[in-house]
């Protein structure tokens, strides 16, 4: 195992207790102010400040309080199960930034995973693992895109070269690989000049520097007149690379001139056992391209710094037995000139970070030394950790230090006070990097990699109250959705107050997004309705009608319960991210879609491009029958106004890979049947066979409802069912054609027809009165039954026929027991969308444009009770746009939604709101 990893592993044996932590970092209690620093370290005097090596600042232990400075947005898992040793974050392309909506706390245009063009438009995270792989995650989708293989040792360092679209990786196998980031193809394989270089532990660019285990620094200087050329990456996957180019740079092509100093030469031997791609150029450092004994130990950190017209390169020593100094070098045409040595009496330097002309050096033992590079003096010493510091990152005025016990601390560089501490990883944090948010240079993400085989993304915010960023700028799927999910908005008496607080939170968020908001009372003792209106503010177009179109969105903020017995892998009330998915109760049903649609309208309004009014009516009783919702809407009809089209997003795709539009839902009737005896519970040994038993009677009438093949046997039950047309059948055939791969259903077409457009009757549970003893005859038995109805069945007609059949069947039984049938209201009528509607056509076009796939038109067997009511009340057709996938587990443990679907859902609604203004 390489030296750096050996050293890091040894840190895990420390006996210092590990801090506890969760989803967020917290502020410590106020501490006495340290000696006041200058306005900025960059303006520090040449003499050291009062804090010195003899008096390091040791902060008090942090105390948990309710003001998180870091929120865990998601966890990215390495599929090889190996530790993440290095991280590099690639920014989004400039042309992609201009197209951004409000993303997951960063600027990136989404790319689809398994759907779409596959063109790279957004940023990425690269994670080098101990197993030799480089994991590539898309920042837009927060999911694994690819895995780069080829290194035969741990990937110890990563360096991005944006101007060349390169990712440079260094490994414990002693090689450097250069990857072309748009195509994720290997461009160059660079070998050391001899076998005893050991692991390549660090990299720096302009030019290429490599810090090695043998204490040397290998250099490739552009200014060398005898340097053999490094061929520029051709376009179109390097197809334009000629045979002569390959021959010139391949094994056996010759040896470079001995007079060419500090350069890369073509390789004369091959040290890799893997077959290289045809476009890969194999190179080798020249033997005299080395600065030997740059330190008395491993060179594990390199950093570049440009000061006026002078370029400095920092190299540090991580050898426990060597020196603990930092050397500053200036590159020349033929060599490296040592400019200065920053001496330290502390243990080895393990991590670097820089801000302006200030260098932060993290030492073994938990010390951070702050160096001013103008005066070359140590201006401050911090002691944040009792464990070794393995990674440092700077974001605006914050320094993040990561330690071998898995903790991360945040320091305010304006005051050098500790701002927060949290447990980021189990055991060791091995790498970190930062990424700034769009429209802000002071706020962003911290990414940490650990030996738990994960990269974690933390939303870190500035303490500065003057920050121009709103919560939406940080991403609606970040802080906002995390807070929204934390409210246990279960529509029952126990959670009534929490539902009210959840409604108030949603009302406040929508108001901050730019909506006019109201809280409408529902039925007595029930949850309120949140009403929010985003008013059009785009300049009117000459060709449009004087009246703005008005869209009504319907959703619900209440959720079903979630208990520990359901075996969640995550706390259902603390949203967590994992490999591009968000987990938590309500993320897909229906809190995530609510925020995605609100963000679409808010983004348009902020850009003064919202051409239609969007009214959002979000109830809190949908999961329990929508009690009071219809009355609240009718009472506030004038406040809502006239509606042109209704938008709903409360269903799911038929799979995970193909976007859908829902055009039909079945209705539902819920009933309870009870057979009651006039006697108490009886003993079967005495009364068995001599009395009519309620449970036996109940079984007989339940058996009369359906035939052995499942056909409902209620007279006249199927008489009003709408006939299947050829056009509708064609829609189902298209679904089967696209989605039947891997299906075990013998007749998938008939299965769809039965599930979606045929009525059905189901028995859900049977209960008896009294204890469940094997010798008792219960005095009463009951059963819960549901009936799903379809066009053109009538609720009232089916209820009447159902009850008449039960009574007629019960009358044929020789029994003195009594049958009672109770129906639960409100029931839900069926709904069928208009596929010829221009609003549906507009939505289909927007879906196709975003996903690069034509949507599947599907129906669902479930019901949305309020949807038919809203259509009738406002005289408007509805568009049902599902955002989630079939594996979202709504109402089940581990409910989730894919970040990509939320991102695309927001973009699709934004485009749809713009398109329908011209209808």
Short mmCIF file of C-alpha atoms in Angstrom, two decimals, residues 519-523 528-529 626-638 640:
data_model
loop_
_atom_site.label_atom_id
_atom_site.label_comp_id
_atom_site.label_asym_id
_atom_site.label_seq_id
_atom_site.Cartn_x
_atom_site.Cartn_y
_atom_site.Cartn_z
CA UNK A 519 -54.20 30.38 4.27
CA UNK A 520 -57.76 29.17 3.68
CA UNK A 521 -59.52 27.40 6.57
CA UNK A 522 -60.78 23.92 5.81
CA UNK A 523 -63.40 21.91 7.63
CA UNK A 528 -55.97 24.54 6.03
CA UNK A 529 -55.47 25.05 2.31
CA UNK A 626 -59.87 15.83 1.19
CA UNK A 627 -62.32 16.82 3.93
CA UNK A 628 -63.20 20.52 3.63
CA UNK A 629 -61.25 21.13 0.43
CA UNK A 630 -64.21 21.53 -1.89
CA UNK A 631 -65.96 23.88 0.52
CA UNK A 632 -62.81 26.00 0.89
CA UNK A 633 -62.46 26.33 -2.88
CA UNK A 634 -66.10 27.27 -3.33
CA UNK A 635 -65.94 29.89 -0.56
CA UNK A 636 -62.91 31.51 -2.18
CA UNK A 637 -63.97 31.22 -5.79
CA UNK A 638 -63.58 34.96 -6.37
CA UNK A 640 -59.00 32.15 -7.19
#
